[in-house]
């Protein structure tokens, strides 16, 4: 059974960097048939896909236009996890952040982390 | 404003059948990208209900079914139960945005 466990701070100051980690059990971040995503949810923006990383003989990353230039999603093969870094945050980035797996056979977000409430405030 | 449009709320009595619509455009549902549906109970992460327009993951009751035609998709729930009270979201891919996109969500109330 695949499980995703999120960790990271719940409070970030404006202009600083939001950093979250998603630890994977029951699958591999280096799987050739999965992608590893970050999705956030807020009352104003609803559910919003932010970006992903995946391995197909080499590593790839894709990012949403809304956060491109501020976001990095990186794999950590030594710990079987992946991370989110969102720079220069503003109060608009306040949301519940989820990590989620995309299984290529299902082509959907089939496993989700528990969610992390992140508040951007001084 | 979400790329995929859903009604904000629907309601039904126990045992009844309800449908939730999801309307897109030529750059997502109309471009033959599949629709997925998720159920979100309060305070929890979304759960995959339907993928590939009509397919249910193992463990999802056959009371839940999906369909898609052109730029629209629907989720149907038959034999409504109190435990079905939740928010439901559609999701697809949008080629103009090069991104996965979600609907704004529909809150289902079981009367």
mmCIF file of C-alpha atoms in Angstrom:
data_model
loop_
_atom_site.group_PDB
_atom_site.id
_atom_site.type_symbol
_atom_site.label_atom_id
_atom_site.label_comp_id
_atom_site.label_asym_id
_atom_site.label_seq_id
_atom_site.Cartn_x
_atom_site.Cartn_y
_atom_site.Cartn_z
ATOM 1 C CA UNK A 1 0.000 0.000 0.000
ATOM 2 C CA UNK A 2 1.479 3.323 -1.078
ATOM 3 C CA UNK A 3 1.541 6.080 1.519
ATOM 4 C CA UNK A 4 2.759 9.666 1.414
ATOM 5 C CA UNK A 5 3.799 11.459 4.608
ATOM 6 C CA UNK A 6 4.248 15.216 4.502
ATOM 7 C CA UNK A 7 6.419 17.339 6.763
ATOM 8 C CA UNK A 8 7.363 20.978 6.993
ATOM 9 C CA UNK A 9 6.573 24.249 8.794
ATOM 10 C CA UNK A 10 3.056 25.598 9.013
ATOM 11 C CA UNK A 11 4.052 29.264 9.202
ATOM 12 C CA UNK A 12 6.220 31.146 6.719
ATOM 13 C CA UNK A 13 7.022 34.857 6.667
ATOM 14 C CA UNK A 14 6.264 36.946 3.570
ATOM 15 C CA UNK A 15 9.117 37.045 1.018
ATOM 16 C CA UNK A 16 10.655 33.885 2.475
ATOM 17 C CA UNK A 17 10.727 30.328 1.079
ATOM 18 C CA UNK A 18 8.088 27.695 1.742
ATOM 19 C CA UNK A 19 9.668 24.221 1.993
ATOM 20 C CA UNK A 20 7.782 20.938 2.323
ATOM 21 C CA UNK A 21 8.826 17.306 2.040
ATOM 22 C CA UNK A 22 6.824 14.240 1.060
ATOM 23 C CA UNK A 23 8.176 10.836 2.150
ATOM 24 C CA UNK A 24 7.120 7.849 0.047
ATOM 25 C CA UNK A 25 6.476 4.328 1.329
ATOM 26 C CA UNK A 26 5.369 1.410 -0.820
ATOM 27 C CA UNK A 27 6.691 2.919 -4.073
ATOM 28 C CA UNK A 28 9.861 4.552 -5.377
ATOM 29 C CA UNK A 29 10.420 8.175 -6.317
ATOM 30 C CA UNK A 30 12.505 6.738 -9.194
ATOM 31 C CA UNK A 31 9.614 4.650 -10.528
ATOM 32 C CA UNK A 32 9.258 4.740 -14.312
ATOM 33 C CA UNK A 33 5.472 4.592 -14.021
ATOM 34 C CA UNK A 34 4.714 7.348 -11.527
ATOM 35 C CA UNK A 35 4.864 11.103 -11.158
ATOM 36 C CA UNK A 36 5.168 13.033 -7.886
ATOM 37 C CA UNK A 37 3.080 16.156 -7.560
ATOM 38 C CA UNK A 38 2.268 19.094 -5.327
ATOM 39 C CA UNK A 39 -1.290 20.454 -5.204
ATOM 40 C CA UNK A 40 -2.630 23.225 -2.990
ATOM 41 C CA UNK A 41 -6.115 24.213 -1.897
ATOM 42 C CA UNK A 42 -7.410 27.550 -0.689
ATOM 43 C CA UNK A 43 -10.878 29.095 -0.426
ATOM 44 C CA UNK A 44 -9.993 31.697 -3.074
ATOM 45 C CA UNK A 45 -8.117 29.528 -5.602
ATOM 46 C CA UNK A 46 -9.699 26.108 -5.005
ATOM 47 C CA UNK A 47 -7.588 23.075 -5.894
ATOM 48 C CA UNK A 48 -4.511 24.120 -7.862
ATOM 49 C CA UNK A 49 -1.839 21.827 -9.312
ATOM 50 C CA UNK A 50 1.595 23.380 -8.735
ATOM 51 C CA UNK A 51 4.152 21.045 -10.240
ATOM 52 C CA UNK A 52 5.649 17.573 -10.453
ATOM 53 C CA UNK A 53 8.802 15.573 -10.887
ATOM 54 C CA UNK A 54 9.159 12.181 -12.548
ATOM 55 C CA UNK A 55 11.830 9.787 -13.795
ATOM 56 C CA UNK A 56 11.955 8.380 -17.326
ATOM 57 C CA UNK A 57 15.618 7.399 -17.722
ATOM 58 C CA UNK A 58 16.343 10.939 -16.536
ATOM 59 C CA UNK A 59 14.614 13.393 -14.249
ATOM 60 C CA UNK A 60 11.950 15.812 -15.477
ATOM 61 C CA UNK A 61 9.941 18.572 -13.804
ATOM 62 C CA UNK A 62 6.824 20.472 -14.909
ATOM 63 C CA UNK A 63 5.381 23.553 -13.249
ATOM 64 C CA UNK A 64 2.158 25.530 -13.373
ATOM 65 C CA UNK A 65 2.442 28.901 -15.097
ATOM 66 C CA UNK A 66 0.977 30.582 -11.994
ATOM 67 C CA UNK A 67 4.053 29.707 -9.911
ATOM 68 C CA UNK A 68 6.734 29.184 -12.558
ATOM 69 C CA UNK A 69 9.936 30.975 -11.646
ATOM 70 C CA UNK A 70 9.208 30.610 -7.931
ATOM 71 C CA UNK A 71 8.829 26.838 -7.605
ATOM 72 C CA UNK A 72 11.154 23.862 -7.505
ATOM 73 C CA UNK A 73 10.090 20.227 -7.062
ATOM 74 C CA UNK A 74 13.055 17.954 -6.433
ATOM 75 C CA UNK A 75 13.448 14.211 -5.887
ATOM 76 C CA UNK A 76 15.658 12.809 -3.125
ATOM 77 C CA UNK A 77 16.470 9.253 -4.095
ATOM 78 C CA UNK A 78 18.580 8.585 -0.990
ATOM 79 C CA UNK A 79 15.541 9.154 1.247
ATOM 80 C CA UNK A 80 12.838 8.117 -1.245
ATOM 81 C CA UNK A 81 11.064 11.436 -0.996
ATOM 82 C CA UNK A 82 10.458 14.622 -2.930
ATOM 83 C CA UNK A 83 10.224 18.244 -1.946
ATOM 84 C CA UNK A 84 8.541 21.534 -2.744
ATOM 85 C CA UNK A 85 10.249 24.895 -2.543
ATOM 86 C CA UNK A 86 8.202 28.017 -3.246
ATOM 87 C CA UNK A 87 10.136 31.267 -3.116
ATOM 88 C CA UNK A 88 9.091 34.832 -2.384
ATOM 89 C CA UNK A 89 5.805 33.833 -0.788
ATOM 90 C CA UNK A 90 2.973 36.269 -0.131
ATOM 91 C CA UNK A 91 -0.246 35.886 1.872
ATOM 92 C CA UNK A 92 -1.829 34.675 -1.411
ATOM 93 C CA UNK A 93 0.215 31.472 -0.984
ATOM 94 C CA UNK A 94 -1.604 30.613 2.231
ATOM 95 C CA UNK A 95 -3.261 27.247 1.593
ATOM 96 C CA UNK A 96 -3.381 23.555 2.433
ATOM 97 C CA UNK A 97 -0.567 21.898 0.492
ATOM 98 C CA UNK A 98 -0.837 18.262 -0.611
ATOM 99 C CA UNK A 99 1.640 15.915 -2.213
ATOM 100 C CA UNK A 100 0.114 13.344 -4.550
ATOM 101 C CA UNK A 101 1.173 10.468 -6.793
ATOM 102 C CA UNK A 102 0.175 10.121 -10.427
ATOM 103 C CA UNK A 103 0.218 6.494 -11.489
ATOM 104 C CA UNK A 104 0.708 6.339 -15.252
ATOM 105 C CA UNK A 105 -1.667 3.414 -15.625
ATOM 106 C CA UNK A 106 -4.459 5.322 -13.928
ATOM 107 C CA UNK A 107 -3.297 8.773 -15.034
ATOM 108 C CA UNK A 108 -4.844 10.436 -12.009
ATOM 109 C CA UNK A 109 -3.859 11.574 -8.536
ATOM 110 C CA UNK A 110 -4.432 8.193 -6.909
ATOM 111 C CA UNK A 111 -2.540 8.608 -3.615
ATOM 112 C CA UNK A 112 -2.465 11.784 -1.530
ATOM 113 C CA UNK A 113 -0.538 12.987 1.478
ATOM 114 C CA UNK A 114 -2.355 14.133 4.586
ATOM 115 C CA UNK A 115 -2.032 17.821 3.772
ATOM 116 C CA UNK A 116 -0.106 20.634 5.472
ATOM 117 C CA UNK A 117 -1.743 23.928 6.410
ATOM 118 C CA UNK A 118 0.715 26.674 5.495
ATOM 119 C CA UNK A 119 0.056 30.243 6.576
ATOM 120 C CA UNK A 120 2.085 33.117 5.161
ATOM 121 C CA UNK A 121 2.155 35.846 7.768
ATOM 122 C CA UNK A 122 4.620 38.038 9.611
ATOM 123 C CA UNK B 1 -12.579 31.286 -11.595
ATOM 124 C CA UNK B 2 -11.885 27.620 -12.274
ATOM 125 C CA UNK B 3 -11.099 26.312 -15.754
ATOM 126 C CA UNK B 4 -13.679 23.536 -15.272
ATOM 127 C CA UNK B 5 -17.136 24.685 -14.178
ATOM 128 C CA UNK B 6 -19.213 22.793 -11.606
ATOM 129 C CA UNK B 7 -22.422 23.743 -9.797
ATOM 130 C CA UNK B 8 -21.603 24.978 -6.252
ATOM 131 C CA UNK B 9 -24.082 22.640 -4.616
ATOM 132 C CA UNK B 10 -26.477 19.754 -5.176
ATOM 133 C CA UNK B 11 -28.721 17.888 -2.776
ATOM 134 C CA UNK B 12 -30.763 14.720 -2.646
ATOM 135 C CA UNK B 13 -32.618 12.453 -0.272
ATOM 136 C CA UNK B 14 -31.251 9.078 0.832
ATOM 137 C CA UNK B 15 -31.756 6.459 -1.873
ATOM 138 C CA UNK B 16 -32.098 9.003 -4.662
ATOM 139 C CA UNK B 17 -29.878 9.540 -7.723
ATOM 140 C CA UNK B 18 -27.996 12.777 -8.281
ATOM 141 C CA UNK B 19 -25.660 14.009 -10.986
ATOM 142 C CA UNK B 20 -22.881 16.594 -10.867
ATOM 143 C CA UNK B 21 -21.850 18.305 -14.077
ATOM 144 C CA UNK B 22 -18.412 19.493 -15.149
ATOM 145 C CA UNK B 23 -18.125 21.825 -18.130
ATOM 146 C CA UNK B 24 -14.851 22.555 -19.880
ATOM 147 C CA UNK B 25 -13.661 23.863 -23.227
ATOM 148 C CA UNK B 26 -11.824 22.951 -26.405
ATOM 149 C CA UNK B 27 -8.466 23.018 -24.638
ATOM 150 C CA UNK B 28 -9.365 20.413 -21.997
ATOM 151 C CA UNK B 29 -12.429 18.122 -22.086
ATOM 152 C CA UNK B 30 -13.153 19.059 -25.696
ATOM 153 C CA UNK B 31 -9.604 18.127 -26.698
ATOM 154 C CA UNK B 32 -10.321 14.547 -25.634
ATOM 155 C CA UNK B 33 -8.463 14.739 -22.352
ATOM 156 C CA UNK B 34 -9.956 12.385 -19.799
ATOM 157 C CA UNK B 35 -11.891 13.544 -16.755
ATOM 158 C CA UNK B 36 -11.274 12.330 -13.198
ATOM 159 C CA UNK B 37 -13.492 12.790 -10.172
ATOM 160 C CA UNK B 38 -12.489 13.133 -6.529
ATOM 161 C CA UNK B 39 -14.445 13.042 -3.276
ATOM 162 C CA UNK B 40 -13.277 15.197 -0.382
ATOM 163 C CA UNK B 41 -14.676 14.728 3.112
ATOM 164 C CA UNK B 42 -14.235 17.664 5.518
ATOM 165 C CA UNK B 43 -10.684 17.962 6.823
ATOM 166 C CA UNK B 44 -9.279 15.209 4.599
ATOM 167 C CA UNK B 45 -7.387 14.943 1.332
ATOM 168 C CA UNK B 46 -9.282 14.322 -1.903
ATOM 169 C CA UNK B 47 -9.894 10.667 -2.792
ATOM 170 C CA UNK B 48 -9.925 9.373 -6.370
ATOM 171 C CA UNK B 49 -13.412 8.180 -7.371
ATOM 172 C CA UNK B 50 -13.313 7.971 -11.176
ATOM 173 C CA UNK B 51 -10.442 7.973 -13.696
ATOM 174 C CA UNK B 52 -10.361 7.660 -17.471
ATOM 175 C CA UNK B 53 -13.874 9.191 -17.637
ATOM 176 C CA UNK B 54 -15.668 6.035 -16.482
ATOM 177 C CA UNK B 55 -13.332 3.750 -14.487
ATOM 178 C CA UNK B 56 -13.563 3.167 -10.747
ATOM 179 C CA UNK B 57 -10.487 2.325 -8.640
ATOM 180 C CA UNK B 58 -10.852 -0.840 -6.578
ATOM 181 C CA UNK B 59 -12.860 -0.203 -3.459
ATOM 182 C CA UNK B 60 -15.081 2.516 -4.923
ATOM 183 C CA UNK B 61 -18.732 1.369 -4.868
ATOM 184 C CA UNK B 62 -20.496 0.913 -8.204
ATOM 185 C CA UNK B 63 -23.048 3.500 -7.013
ATOM 186 C CA UNK B 64 -20.564 6.000 -8.426
ATOM 187 C CA UNK B 65 -20.298 6.314 -12.214
ATOM 188 C CA UNK B 66 -18.817 8.789 -14.661
ATOM 189 C CA UNK B 67 -19.474 9.846 -18.230
ATOM 190 C CA UNK B 68 -18.054 12.345 -20.706
ATOM 191 C CA UNK B 69 -19.280 13.834 -23.955
ATOM 192 C CA UNK B 70 -17.639 16.661 -25.854
ATOM 193 C CA UNK B 71 -16.770 19.497 -23.500
ATOM 194 C CA UNK B 72 -18.868 18.142 -20.597
ATOM 195 C CA UNK B 73 -18.658 15.355 -18.065
ATOM 196 C CA UNK B 74 -20.916 14.062 -15.311
ATOM 197 C CA UNK B 75 -20.631 12.148 -12.072
ATOM 198 C CA UNK B 76 -23.696 10.151 -11.038
ATOM 199 C CA UNK B 77 -24.355 8.772 -7.579
ATOM 200 C CA UNK B 78 -27.221 6.326 -7.136
ATOM 201 C CA UNK B 79 -28.701 5.046 -3.907
ATOM 202 C CA UNK B 80 -27.567 8.178 -2.079
ATOM 203 C CA UNK B 81 -26.252 7.570 1.441
ATOM 204 C CA UNK B 82 -25.518 9.930 4.327
ATOM 205 C CA UNK B 83 -21.808 9.091 4.042
ATOM 206 C CA UNK B 84 -21.778 10.517 0.491
ATOM 207 C CA UNK B 85 -22.111 14.038 1.886
ATOM 208 C CA UNK B 86 -18.860 15.652 0.740
ATOM 209 C CA UNK B 87 -17.337 17.958 -1.849
ATOM 210 C CA UNK B 88 -16.761 16.530 -5.345
ATOM 211 C CA UNK B 89 -14.194 17.815 -7.839
ATOM 212 C CA UNK B 90 -13.627 17.100 -11.520
ATOM 213 C CA UNK B 91 -10.116 17.278 -12.968
ATOM 214 C CA UNK B 92 -8.518 17.125 -16.406
ATOM 215 C CA UNK B 93 -5.551 18.401 -18.396
ATOM 216 C CA UNK B 94 -5.571 21.742 -20.191
ATOM 217 C CA UNK B 95 -3.345 22.090 -23.247
ATOM 218 C CA UNK B 96 -3.462 25.904 -23.285
ATOM 219 C CA UNK B 97 -2.175 26.069 -19.716
ATOM 220 C CA UNK B 98 -0.033 22.902 -19.978
ATOM 221 C CA UNK B 99 -1.337 22.015 -16.556
ATOM 222 C CA UNK B 100 -3.665 19.723 -14.656
ATOM 223 C CA UNK B 101 -6.811 21.690 -13.822
ATOM 224 C CA UNK B 102 -9.668 21.197 -11.371
ATOM 225 C CA UNK B 103 -13.282 22.257 -11.169
ATOM 226 C CA UNK B 104 -14.387 24.590 -8.405
ATOM 227 C CA UNK B 105 -16.057 21.755 -6.525
ATOM 228 C CA UNK B 106 -19.654 20.780 -5.746
ATOM 229 C CA UNK B 107 -20.924 20.367 -2.217
ATOM 230 C CA UNK B 108 -23.325 17.449 -1.953
ATOM 231 C CA UNK B 109 -25.885 17.588 0.833
ATOM 232 C CA UNK B 110 -27.836 14.463 1.727
ATOM 233 C CA UNK B 111 -31.184 15.661 3.055
#
